[in-house]
Amino acid sequence: MTDYEHILVKTDADTVRITMDRPARRNSLSEPHLAELLNAFTEAGAT
């Protein structure tokens, strides 16, 4: 999986956990944050 700036991605066997990680911004959804989420979901779905 890719390294991200605004989210954490952890894989454990068949489970992928995607966690928003921008506490200073209260996890507000900016365009770069949304792009990272989309990429993480796409990668998780392809595995």
Coordinates of N, CA, C and O in Angstrom, one line a residue:
M1 N 0.8 -1.2 0.0 CA 0.0 0.0 0.0 C 0.9 1.3 0.0 O 2.0 1.3 0.5
T2 N 0.3 2.3 -0.4 CA 1.0 3.6 -0.6 C 1.1 4.3 0.8 O 0.2 4.1 1.6
D3 N 2.1 5.1 1.0 CA 2.2 6.0 2.2 C 1.4 7.2 1.9 O 1.4 7.8 0.8
Y4 N 0.6 7.6 2.9 CA -0.3 8.8 2.8 C 0.0 9.8 3.8 O 0.5 9.6 4.8
E5 N -0.4 11.1 3.5 CA -0.2 12.2 4.4 C -1.3 12.4 5.3 O -1.1 12.8 6.5
H6 N -2.6 12.1 4.9 CA -3.8 12.5 5.6 C -4.5 11.3 6.2 O -5.5 11.5 6.9
I7 N -4.1 10.1 5.8 CA -4.8 8.9 6.3 C -3.8 7.8 6.7 O -2.6 7.9 6.3
L8 N -4.3 6.9 7.5 CA -3.5 5.7 7.9 C -4.2 4.5 7.3 O -5.4 4.4 7.3
V9 N -3.4 3.6 6.7 CA -3.9 2.4 6.1 C -3.2 1.2 6.8 O -1.9 1.1 6.7
K10 N -3.9 0.3 7.4 CA -3.3 -0.9 8.0 C -4.0 -2.1 7.4 O -5.3 -2.2 7.3
T11 N -3.2 -3.1 7.1 CA -3.8 -4.4 6.5 C -3.5 -5.5 7.5 O -2.3 -5.7 7.9
D12 N -4.5 -6.3 7.8 CA -4.3 -7.5 8.6 C -5.1 -8.6 8.0 O -6.3 -8.6 8.0
A13 N -4.4 -9.5 7.3 CA -5.0 -10.7 6.6 C -5.9 -10.1 5.5 O -5.4 -9.4 4.6
D14 N -7.2 -10.4 5.6 CA -8.2 -10.0 4.6 C -8.8 -8.6 5.0 O -9.7 -8.2 4.3
T15 N -8.4 -8.0 6.0 CA -9.0 -6.8 6.5 C -8.1 -5.6 6.2 O -6.9 -5.6 6.5
V16 N -8.7 -4.5 5.7 CA -7.9 -3.3 5.5 C -8.7 -2.2 6.3 O -9.9 -2.0 6.1
R17 N -7.9 -1.5 7.1 CA -8.5 -0.4 7.9 C -7.9 0.9 7.4 O -6.7 1.1 7.4
I18 N -8.8 1.8 7.0 CA -8.5 3.1 6.5 C -9.0 4.1 7.5 O -10.2 4.2 7.8
T19 N -8.1 4.9 8.1 CA -8.4 5.9 9.2 C -8.0 7.3 8.8 O -6.8 7.5 8.4
M20 N -8.9 8.2 8.9 CA -8.6 9.6 8.6 C -7.7 10.1 9.7 O -7.9 9.8 10.9
D21 N -6.6 10.8 9.4 CA -5.6 11.2 10.4 C -5.2 12.6 10.2 O -4.0 13.0 9.9
R22 N -6.1 13.6 10.4 CA -5.8 15.0 10.4 C -6.5 15.7 11.6 O -7.3 16.5 11.5
P23 N -6.0 15.3 12.8 CA -6.7 15.8 14.0 C -6.6 17.3 14.1 O -7.5 18.0 14.7
A24 N -5.5 17.9 13.7 CA -5.3 19.4 13.7 C -6.4 20.1 12.9 O -6.8 21.2 13.2
R25 N -6.9 19.4 11.8 CA -7.9 20.0 11.0 C -9.3 19.4 11.2 O -10.2 19.5 10.4
R26 N -9.4 18.6 12.3 CA -10.6 17.9 12.7 C -11.1 17.0 11.5 O -12.3 16.9 11.3
N27 N -10.2 16.4 10.8 CA -10.5 15.5 9.7 C -11.3 16.2 8.6 O -12.1 15.5 8.0
S28 N -11.2 17.5 8.5 CA -12.0 18.1 7.4 C -11.6 17.6 6.0 O -10.4 17.2 5.8
L29 N -12.5 17.5 5.1 CA -12.2 16.9 3.8 C -11.8 17.9 2.8 O -12.6 18.6 2.2
S30 N -10.5 18.0 2.6 CA -10.0 18.8 1.5 C -9.9 18.0 0.3 O -10.0 16.8 0.3
E31 N -9.6 18.6 -0.9 CA -9.4 17.9 -2.1 C -8.3 16.9 -2.0 O -8.4 15.7 -2.4
P32 N -7.1 17.2 -1.5 CA -6.0 16.2 -1.3 C -6.4 15.1 -0.4 O -6.0 13.9 -0.7
H33 N -7.1 15.4 0.7 CA -7.6 14.3 1.6 C -8.5 13.4 0.9 O -8.4 12.2 1.0
L34 N -9.5 13.9 0.2 CA -10.4 13.1 -0.6 C -9.7 12.2 -1.6 O -10.1 11.1 -1.8
A35 N -8.7 12.8 -2.3 CA -8.0 12.0 -3.3 C -7.2 10.9 -2.7 O -7.2 9.8 -3.2
E36 N -6.7 11.1 -1.5 CA -6.0 10.0 -0.8 C -7.0 8.9 -0.4 O -6.7 7.7 -0.5
L37 N -8.2 9.3 0.1 CA -9.2 8.3 0.5 C -9.6 7.5 -0.7 O -9.7 6.3 -0.7
L38 N -9.9 8.2 -1.8 CA -10.3 7.5 -3.0 C -9.2 6.5 -3.5 O -9.5 5.3 -3.8
N39 N -8.0 6.9 -3.5 CA -6.9 6.0 -3.8 C -6.8 4.8 -2.9 O -6.6 3.7 -3.3
A40 N -6.9 5.1 -1.6 CA -6.8 4.0 -0.6 C -7.9 3.0 -0.8 O -7.7 1.8 -0.7
F41 N -9.2 3.5 -1.0 CA -10.3 2.6 -1.3 C -10.1 1.8 -2.5 O -10.4 0.6 -2.6
T42 N -9.6 2.4 -3.6 CA -9.3 1.7 -4.8 C -8.3 0.6 -4.6 O -8.5 -0.5 -5.1
E43 N -7.2 0.9 -4.0 CA -6.2 -0.1 -3.7 C -6.7 -1.2 -2.8 O -6.4 -2.4 -3.1
A44 N -7.5 -0.9 -1.8 CA -8.0 -1.9 -0.9 C -9.0 -2.8 -1.7 O -9.0 -4.0 -1.5
G45 N -9.8 -2.3 -2.6 CA -10.7 -3.1 -3.4 C -10.0 -3.9 -4.4 O -10.6 -5.0 -4.8
A46 N -8.8 -3.6 -4.8 CA -8.1 -4.4 -5.8 C -7.3 -5.5 -5.2 O -6.9 -6.4 -5.9
T47 N -7.2 -5.6 -3.9 CA -6.5 -6.7 -3.2 C -7.3 -7.8 -2.9 O -8.5 -7.8 -2.8

